[in-house]
Amino acid sequence: MTNAAPAPAAGAPVIHASPPQFSYIPPFGLRTVIGCLGMLLAVHVAGFNEHVTDIGLSDIRGAMHIGHDEGTWLIAIYEAFNIAAMAFTPWFYTTFSIYRFSIFVTAVLALLSIPAPFMPDVTSLCILRAFQGLSGGCLPPVLMTVMLKYLPPQLRVFGIGGYAMSATFGPNLGLPLEAFWFEHVGWHWLYWEVIPTAALAIAMMAYGLPRDPMHFERFEKFNWLGILVGLPSICSLVIVLYQGDRLDWFRSPIITNLTFWGGAAFIVFVINEAFHPSPYFRIQYWRSRNIQASLLSLVGILAICSIMAEIPAAYLQSVRGYRPIQMVPVSLVVALPQLIMLPLIAWICNNRKVDCRFVLAGGMVCLAVSAWLGTWLTVDWVRDNFYPLQILQVFGQPMTVIPTLMLATMAMGPADGPFISGMVNMLKGLASAVAFAIFSTATRRREQYHSTMLLDHHGTQQLALQGMANPIDQQLGGTSVDGAHVAWNGLQVFHTFVHEQSLVLALTDLYYVLIWVCLGYAAMNLVLPHRVYPPRAPAPNTPAH
């Protein structure tokens, strides 16, 4: 037995040893940078495969002769497996090694894109998209671990900024890419566009990522119940969010059964994770105030950003009849400046004198002001009117996402990475599903309300306005000698005006709600979480005298 170390004298400084480093982590250099950038590119490849096909779904449906209802299942099934995969990925990349696991899932994602345009029916395409979603969802948790594990402490905040690109830069670049591939190359490339970039990402990862060992002994404690219960439960709940509004929520037996059985299975999954010796993520982290605030904020912030990106697209497409290629500048105004803003905000947050909670609150205020400007929306707006709103989001999105990720990760130790990574990424994916459900449900309900109010007002005031003549009939009177035909056309124009006005009022209502939600999140993050500091390299050990 070795002798115990002597106790330090009273008043003497206590010298702590540096945390032990894993032997397979290489010294930081150009090769590591290339590997990290390859991992970042792979995540963007998965994001483009998700967003480009979602945005171009109407074009894909037309080319492949797929109906509207069947097309919605393509999105729902892909997103369900994509989000579910994020929860279980950390266990698998820890077992099979980051290097091998990342290359494998990226290759699967790219290879499955080749036969996608040639699927004979919707069922086979849904199965293929499910496997693509499963492989694509495995990549974001790996990116978070790579950035936190292989970058030196003084650069980890910049790694968080790189990870934040998947939430700010990638989604806003989906619309320009869809417009380019469909208008200039061909609709097949809405699927195939991931192939060349995936090959480049694989080459960079193969060169730069360390070849860490595999740990097959982990299968001795494999959490079978967790994956058998958790995977279908998460998929069920995500499908409910994507299909709920279309199927009228709980008036549909499908939604009712998926919610009940999926919710019950998810409760079993959470209880199992709390007590299993080898969980996929630790429920106990929710006891931390920082984890509570950051994870709740992450879902809310990403949902807010998704809804703010969806409103201009919905307006320009439904009211102005824009094609995706005509909406490209609106997305590029947000996407391209992120290449500068993300490193800039990461540099600001990497300063120990800066409290990232105040940066987060400032970003929420920017988003609130953007939403306030959106309340001035009218049917006369065109693409250029959205530019001031988008410019504010250029500052707001990175100012909210990077501090939120810092609050979630900076207080954790190295051993906590795989457990917090799966939880953060699952909630990050779930935010898109929540945003989709909120936007579709709120827009439909508020549009129906405003349409009813406008028609009711018209019916009430119709007799009082008879003496002022009907401007629609006056404009259409010379187009045909058939009075009934003119009256029919006038009624169609009138209903078009009512639809446009009711949609604009519904979108304005969403902007009003977003103002208060943004301000509420700003206040919550100033009060609930504790301050965290950016990491620094440990001081070298010095001998005690």
Short mmCIF file of C-alpha atoms in Angstrom, two decimals, residues 163-524:
data_model
loop_
_atom_site.label_atom_id
_atom_site.label_comp_id
_atom_site.label_asym_id
_atom_site.label_seq_id
_atom_site.Cartn_x
_atom_site.Cartn_y
_atom_site.Cartn_z
CA TYR A 163 -22.10 23.71 -34.03
CA ALA A 164 -24.57 26.63 -33.94
CA MET A 165 -24.18 26.92 -37.72
CA SER A 166 -26.38 23.85 -38.04
CA ALA A 167 -29.20 25.80 -36.36
CA THR A 168 -28.75 29.20 -38.04
CA PHE A 169 -26.74 28.97 -41.27
CA GLY A 170 -27.90 25.61 -42.59
CA PRO A 171 -31.71 26.06 -42.38
CA ASN A 172 -31.56 29.50 -44.01
CA LEU A 173 -29.45 28.13 -46.87
CA GLY A 174 -32.00 25.40 -47.69
CA LEU A 175 -34.25 27.67 -49.77
CA PRO A 176 -31.46 29.05 -52.03
CA LEU A 177 -30.13 25.54 -52.64
CA GLU A 178 -33.58 24.22 -53.52
CA ALA A 179 -34.11 27.06 -55.97
CA PHE A 180 -30.71 26.50 -57.60
CA TRP A 181 -30.99 22.74 -58.01
CA PHE A 182 -34.56 22.70 -59.27
CA GLU A 183 -34.44 25.72 -61.57
CA HIS A 184 -30.98 25.22 -63.09
CA VAL A 185 -29.98 21.53 -62.78
CA GLY A 186 -33.01 19.29 -62.31
CA TRP A 187 -35.32 17.96 -59.62
CA HIS A 188 -33.28 14.75 -59.19
CA TRP A 189 -30.56 16.86 -57.60
CA LEU A 190 -32.85 17.79 -54.74
CA TYR A 191 -31.86 14.30 -53.55
CA TRP A 192 -28.44 13.95 -55.15
CA GLU A 193 -26.95 17.26 -54.03
CA VAL A 194 -25.63 15.61 -50.84
CA ILE A 195 -23.45 13.10 -52.70
CA PRO A 196 -20.40 15.24 -53.69
CA THR A 197 -20.34 17.15 -50.40
CA ALA A 198 -20.69 13.92 -48.41
CA ALA A 199 -17.71 12.45 -50.28
CA LEU A 200 -15.64 15.52 -49.40
CA ALA A 201 -16.75 15.35 -45.76
CA ILE A 202 -15.80 11.64 -45.55
CA ALA A 203 -12.35 12.37 -46.98
CA MET A 204 -11.75 15.18 -44.47
CA MET A 205 -12.93 13.06 -41.53
CA ALA A 206 -10.87 10.07 -42.64
CA TYR A 207 -7.77 12.27 -42.72
CA GLY A 208 -8.30 14.39 -39.62
CA LEU A 209 -10.35 12.57 -36.99
CA PRO A 210 -8.32 10.51 -34.49
CA ARG A 211 -8.72 6.74 -34.77
CA ASP A 212 -9.90 6.16 -31.24
CA PRO A 213 -10.46 2.56 -30.11
CA MET A 214 -13.74 0.65 -30.11
CA HIS A 215 -15.35 -0.57 -26.90
CA PHE A 216 -17.46 -3.62 -27.67
CA GLU A 217 -17.53 -4.52 -23.99
CA ARG A 218 -20.22 -1.85 -23.61
CA PHE A 219 -22.70 -4.28 -25.21
CA GLU A 220 -22.63 -6.27 -21.98
CA LYS A 221 -24.72 -3.48 -20.40
CA PHE A 222 -26.63 -2.49 -23.52
CA ASN A 223 -29.87 -0.66 -22.70
CA TRP A 224 -32.24 -2.84 -24.73
CA LEU A 225 -35.41 -1.64 -23.02
CA GLY A 226 -34.44 1.98 -23.57
CA ILE A 227 -34.07 1.69 -27.33
CA LEU A 228 -37.04 -0.67 -27.80
CA VAL A 229 -39.33 1.72 -25.92
CA GLY A 230 -37.69 5.07 -26.63
CA LEU A 231 -37.31 4.85 -30.41
CA PRO A 232 -41.01 4.18 -31.22
CA SER A 233 -42.21 6.60 -28.53
CA ILE A 234 -40.16 9.53 -29.86
CA CYS A 235 -41.16 8.69 -33.44
CA SER A 236 -44.84 8.58 -32.43
CA LEU A 237 -44.74 11.95 -30.69
CA VAL A 238 -42.92 13.62 -33.60
CA ILE A 239 -45.45 12.23 -36.09
CA VAL A 240 -48.24 13.63 -33.89
CA LEU A 241 -46.66 17.09 -34.13
CA TYR A 242 -46.26 16.93 -37.92
CA GLN A 243 -49.60 15.30 -38.75
CA GLY A 244 -51.79 16.64 -35.95
CA ASP A 245 -53.10 19.77 -37.65
CA ARG A 246 -53.76 18.06 -40.98
CA LEU A 247 -55.71 15.25 -39.30
CA ASP A 248 -57.55 17.65 -36.93
CA TRP A 249 -55.67 16.48 -33.85
CA PHE A 250 -57.62 14.30 -31.42
CA ARG A 251 -60.61 13.93 -33.70
CA SER A 252 -58.37 11.51 -35.59
CA PRO A 253 -57.95 7.95 -34.24
CA ILE A 254 -54.38 7.89 -35.58
CA ILE A 255 -53.34 10.97 -33.61
CA THR A 256 -55.19 9.81 -30.49
CA ASN A 257 -53.55 6.38 -30.47
CA LEU A 258 -50.09 7.69 -31.29
CA THR A 259 -50.35 10.27 -28.51
CA PHE A 260 -51.63 7.82 -25.88
CA TRP A 261 -49.35 4.88 -26.61
CA GLY A 262 -46.38 7.04 -27.57
CA GLY A 263 -46.76 9.14 -24.42
CA ALA A 264 -47.06 6.05 -22.22
CA ALA A 265 -43.98 4.48 -23.82
CA PHE A 266 -42.04 7.73 -23.41
CA ILE A 267 -42.84 7.77 -19.67
CA VAL A 268 -41.50 4.21 -19.39
CA PHE A 269 -38.42 5.32 -21.36
CA VAL A 270 -37.74 8.26 -19.01
CA ILE A 271 -38.13 6.08 -15.90
CA ASN A 272 -35.81 3.47 -17.40
CA GLU A 273 -33.18 6.14 -18.19
CA ALA A 274 -33.32 7.40 -14.60
CA PHE A 275 -32.38 4.02 -13.12
CA HIS A 276 -30.47 2.11 -15.83
CA PRO A 277 -26.71 1.73 -15.23
CA SER A 278 -25.95 2.55 -18.88
CA PRO A 279 -28.49 5.23 -19.90
CA TYR A 280 -28.61 7.08 -23.19
CA PHE A 281 -28.89 10.36 -21.31
CA ARG A 282 -29.14 11.32 -17.67
CA ILE A 283 -32.50 12.67 -16.54
CA GLN A 284 -30.77 13.86 -13.34
CA TYR A 285 -29.23 16.77 -15.26
CA TRP A 286 -32.62 18.50 -15.11
CA ARG A 287 -31.95 19.22 -11.44
CA SER A 288 -29.46 21.87 -12.54
CA ARG A 289 -30.90 25.36 -13.01
CA ASN A 290 -28.55 25.97 -15.94
CA ILE A 291 -29.66 22.80 -17.69
CA GLN A 292 -33.32 23.65 -17.13
CA ALA A 293 -32.95 27.18 -18.47
CA SER A 294 -30.69 26.30 -21.39
CA LEU A 295 -32.67 23.31 -22.67
CA LEU A 296 -36.02 25.09 -22.35
CA SER A 297 -34.51 28.13 -24.05
CA LEU A 298 -32.98 26.01 -26.80
CA VAL A 299 -36.36 24.55 -27.76
CA GLY A 300 -38.05 27.95 -27.58
CA ILE A 301 -35.36 29.90 -29.43
CA LEU A 302 -35.05 27.43 -32.30
CA ALA A 303 -38.85 27.26 -32.58
CA ILE A 304 -39.00 31.07 -32.70
CA CYS A 305 -36.31 31.20 -35.41
CA SER A 306 -38.13 28.53 -37.44
CA ILE A 307 -41.46 30.37 -37.23
CA MET A 308 -39.83 33.69 -38.13
CA ALA A 309 -38.30 32.05 -41.19
CA GLU A 310 -41.61 30.42 -42.14
CA ILE A 311 -43.77 33.56 -41.98
CA PRO A 312 -42.12 35.45 -44.90
CA ALA A 313 -42.09 32.27 -46.99
CA ALA A 314 -45.79 31.60 -46.30
CA TYR A 315 -46.76 35.18 -47.10
CA LEU A 316 -44.72 35.54 -50.28
CA GLN A 317 -45.85 32.16 -51.58
CA SER A 318 -49.56 32.42 -50.73
CA VAL A 319 -50.22 36.13 -51.26
CA ARG A 320 -47.60 37.15 -53.83
CA GLY A 321 -47.25 33.80 -55.61
CA TYR A 322 -43.45 33.74 -55.37
CA ARG A 323 -41.47 30.73 -56.49
CA PRO A 324 -38.57 29.57 -54.26
CA ILE A 325 -36.02 31.20 -56.56
CA GLN A 326 -37.77 34.56 -56.03
CA MET A 327 -37.56 34.17 -52.25
CA VAL A 328 -33.83 33.40 -52.26
CA PRO A 329 -32.66 36.93 -51.26
CA VAL A 330 -34.84 36.86 -48.14
CA SER A 331 -33.07 33.71 -46.91
CA LEU A 332 -29.60 34.77 -48.02
CA VAL A 333 -29.88 38.00 -46.02
CA VAL A 334 -29.91 35.82 -42.87
CA ALA A 335 -27.71 32.92 -44.04
CA LEU A 336 -24.59 34.54 -45.46
CA PRO A 337 -23.85 37.03 -42.63
CA GLN A 338 -23.82 34.08 -40.20
CA LEU A 339 -20.37 33.20 -41.54
CA ILE A 340 -19.16 36.43 -39.91
CA MET A 341 -21.61 36.80 -37.02
CA LEU A 342 -21.14 33.33 -35.53
CA PRO A 343 -17.35 33.66 -35.05
CA LEU A 344 -17.85 37.25 -33.85
CA ILE A 345 -20.41 36.31 -31.19
CA ALA A 346 -18.26 33.32 -30.19
CA TRP A 347 -15.28 35.69 -29.77
CA ILE A 348 -17.36 38.02 -27.61
CA CYS A 349 -18.67 35.16 -25.45
CA ASN A 350 -15.14 33.74 -25.13
CA ASN A 351 -14.17 36.83 -23.13
CA ARG A 352 -14.41 36.10 -19.42
CA LYS A 353 -15.52 39.67 -18.76
CA VAL A 354 -18.67 39.13 -20.84
CA ASP A 355 -21.67 37.45 -19.23
CA CYS A 356 -23.26 35.30 -21.91
CA ARG A 357 -26.66 35.68 -20.21
CA PHE A 358 -26.73 39.36 -21.20
CA VAL A 359 -25.71 38.48 -24.76
CA LEU A 360 -28.62 36.01 -24.86
CA ALA A 361 -31.04 38.64 -23.52
CA GLY A 362 -29.82 41.13 -26.14
CA GLY A 363 -30.39 38.57 -28.88
CA MET A 364 -33.94 37.94 -27.66
CA VAL A 365 -34.60 41.69 -27.74
CA CYS A 366 -33.38 41.78 -31.37
CA LEU A 367 -35.81 38.98 -32.24
CA ALA A 368 -38.59 40.79 -30.36
CA VAL A 369 -37.96 44.00 -32.34
CA SER A 370 -37.97 41.96 -35.56
CA ALA A 371 -41.34 40.50 -34.59
CA TRP A 372 -42.64 43.99 -33.74
CA LEU A 373 -41.70 45.22 -37.20
CA GLY A 374 -43.57 42.23 -38.60
CA THR A 375 -46.81 43.41 -37.03
CA TRP A 376 -46.93 46.10 -39.73
CA LEU A 377 -47.43 43.40 -42.37
CA THR A 378 -50.07 44.21 -45.03
CA VAL A 379 -51.11 42.72 -48.35
CA ASP A 380 -49.01 45.40 -50.07
CA TRP A 381 -45.70 44.05 -48.78
CA VAL A 382 -43.19 42.59 -51.20
CA ARG A 383 -39.87 40.84 -50.71
CA ASP A 384 -37.94 44.01 -49.90
CA ASN A 385 -40.17 44.86 -46.94
CA PHE A 386 -38.87 41.83 -45.04
CA TYR A 387 -35.21 42.85 -45.22
CA PRO A 388 -35.20 44.96 -41.98
CA LEU A 389 -36.76 42.04 -40.12
CA GLN A 390 -34.18 39.63 -41.51
CA ILE A 391 -31.26 41.93 -40.67
CA LEU A 392 -32.32 41.98 -37.02
CA GLN A 393 -32.41 38.18 -37.08
CA VAL A 394 -28.83 38.18 -38.39
CA PHE A 395 -27.83 39.51 -34.97
CA GLY A 396 -30.53 37.83 -32.90
CA GLN A 397 -30.05 34.22 -33.95
CA PRO A 398 -26.33 33.78 -33.09
CA MET A 399 -26.69 35.97 -29.99
CA THR A 400 -29.28 33.54 -28.62
CA VAL A 401 -28.07 30.14 -29.83
CA ILE A 402 -24.40 30.38 -28.82
CA PRO A 403 -25.01 31.56 -25.20
CA THR A 404 -27.73 28.94 -24.78
CA LEU A 405 -25.34 26.17 -25.83
CA MET A 406 -22.68 27.61 -23.52
CA LEU A 407 -25.07 27.48 -20.57
CA ALA A 408 -25.85 23.85 -21.42
CA THR A 409 -22.29 22.60 -21.92
CA MET A 410 -19.78 24.77 -20.06
CA ALA A 411 -20.88 23.62 -16.60
CA MET A 412 -20.44 19.94 -17.53
CA GLY A 413 -17.37 17.76 -17.15
CA PRO A 414 -15.71 15.76 -19.97
CA ALA A 415 -17.44 12.54 -18.92
CA ASP A 416 -20.84 14.20 -19.19
CA GLY A 417 -20.46 15.00 -22.90
CA PRO A 418 -22.20 11.93 -24.40
CA PHE A 419 -25.11 12.18 -21.97
CA ILE A 420 -25.81 15.88 -22.51
CA SER A 421 -25.13 15.69 -26.27
CA GLY A 422 -28.01 13.33 -26.98
CA MET A 423 -30.42 15.35 -24.88
CA VAL A 424 -29.47 18.70 -26.43
CA ASN A 425 -29.67 17.42 -29.98
CA MET A 426 -32.95 15.59 -29.48
CA LEU A 427 -34.52 18.78 -28.11
CA LYS A 428 -32.92 20.76 -30.92
CA GLY A 429 -34.63 18.52 -33.47
CA LEU A 430 -37.85 18.53 -31.48
CA ALA A 431 -37.91 22.33 -31.69
CA SER A 432 -38.48 22.12 -35.46
CA ALA A 433 -41.41 19.76 -34.95
CA VAL A 434 -42.90 22.03 -32.26
CA ALA A 435 -42.48 25.06 -34.54
CA PHE A 436 -44.18 23.24 -37.41
CA ALA A 437 -47.13 22.22 -35.22
CA ILE A 438 -47.53 25.70 -33.71
CA PHE A 439 -47.26 27.50 -37.04
CA SER A 440 -49.65 25.25 -38.94
CA THR A 441 -52.24 25.13 -36.16
CA ALA A 442 -52.10 28.80 -35.19
CA THR A 443 -52.14 30.01 -38.79
CA ARG A 444 -55.12 27.85 -39.72
CA ARG A 445 -57.14 28.71 -36.62
CA ARG A 446 -56.46 32.44 -36.77
CA GLU A 447 -57.03 32.57 -40.52
CA GLN A 448 -60.42 30.88 -40.06
CA TYR A 449 -61.30 33.31 -37.27
CA HIS A 450 -60.37 36.42 -39.27
CA SER A 451 -62.08 35.07 -42.38
CA THR A 452 -65.29 34.55 -40.40
CA MET A 453 -65.07 38.05 -38.90
CA LEU A 454 -64.45 39.69 -42.29
CA LEU A 455 -67.34 37.86 -43.93
CA ASP A 456 -69.58 38.64 -40.98
CA HIS A 457 -68.66 42.31 -41.18
CA HIS A 458 -69.29 42.31 -44.93
CA GLY A 459 -72.68 40.68 -44.47
CA THR A 460 -73.63 43.18 -41.77
CA GLN A 461 -72.58 46.25 -43.74
CA GLN A 462 -73.55 45.05 -47.23
CA LEU A 463 -76.83 46.93 -47.38
CA ALA A 464 -75.26 50.14 -46.09
CA LEU A 465 -72.67 50.05 -48.89
CA GLN A 466 -75.02 49.33 -51.79
CA GLY A 467 -75.12 52.95 -52.87
CA MET A 468 -71.37 53.04 -53.35
CA ALA A 469 -71.49 50.36 -56.09
CA ASN A 470 -69.20 47.32 -56.29
CA PRO A 471 -65.66 48.17 -57.47
CA ILE A 472 -64.94 44.52 -58.34
CA ASP A 473 -67.96 44.28 -60.66
CA GLN A 474 -67.03 47.64 -62.20
CA GLN A 475 -63.58 46.37 -63.07
CA LEU A 476 -64.85 43.09 -64.48
CA GLY A 477 -67.95 44.47 -66.20
CA GLY A 478 -66.24 44.88 -69.57
CA THR A 479 -64.70 41.43 -69.67
CA SER A 480 -67.86 39.55 -70.69
CA VAL A 481 -71.40 40.18 -71.88
CA ASP A 482 -72.65 37.36 -69.65
CA GLY A 483 -73.73 38.98 -66.39
CA ALA A 484 -73.77 35.69 -64.49
CA HIS A 485 -70.19 34.98 -65.56
CA VAL A 486 -69.08 38.43 -64.41
CA ALA A 487 -70.83 37.96 -61.06
CA TRP A 488 -69.14 34.57 -60.58
CA ASN A 489 -65.71 36.03 -61.36
CA GLY A 490 -66.39 38.92 -59.00
CA LEU A 491 -67.24 36.48 -56.22
CA GLN A 492 -63.98 34.62 -56.81
CA VAL A 493 -61.97 37.84 -56.64
CA PHE A 494 -63.80 38.84 -53.47
CA HIS A 495 -62.98 35.54 -51.77
CA THR A 496 -59.34 35.91 -52.87
CA PHE A 497 -59.20 39.29 -51.16
CA VAL A 498 -60.76 37.84 -48.00
CA HIS A 499 -58.26 34.95 -47.99
CA GLU A 500 -55.30 37.32 -48.39
CA GLN A 501 -56.48 39.65 -45.64
CA SER A 502 -57.28 36.84 -43.22
CA LEU A 503 -53.86 35.22 -43.81
CA VAL A 504 -52.08 38.53 -43.25
CA LEU A 505 -54.01 39.10 -40.02
CA ALA A 506 -53.19 35.55 -38.86
CA LEU A 507 -49.46 36.06 -39.52
CA THR A 508 -49.62 39.40 -37.71
CA ASP A 509 -51.14 37.65 -34.69
CA LEU A 510 -48.18 35.27 -34.68
CA TYR A 511 -45.78 38.23 -34.69
CA TYR A 512 -47.57 39.74 -31.69
CA VAL A 513 -47.27 36.49 -29.74
CA LEU A 514 -43.58 36.15 -30.66
CA ILE A 515 -42.84 39.59 -29.20
CA TRP A 516 -43.96 38.54 -25.73
CA VAL A 517 -42.40 35.09 -25.97
CA CYS A 518 -39.00 36.64 -26.84
CA LEU A 519 -39.22 39.13 -23.98
CA GLY A 520 -40.25 36.33 -21.61
CA TYR A 521 -37.22 34.23 -22.56
CA ALA A 522 -34.95 37.27 -22.15
CA ALA A 523 -36.22 37.80 -18.59
CA MET A 524 -36.05 34.09 -17.73
#
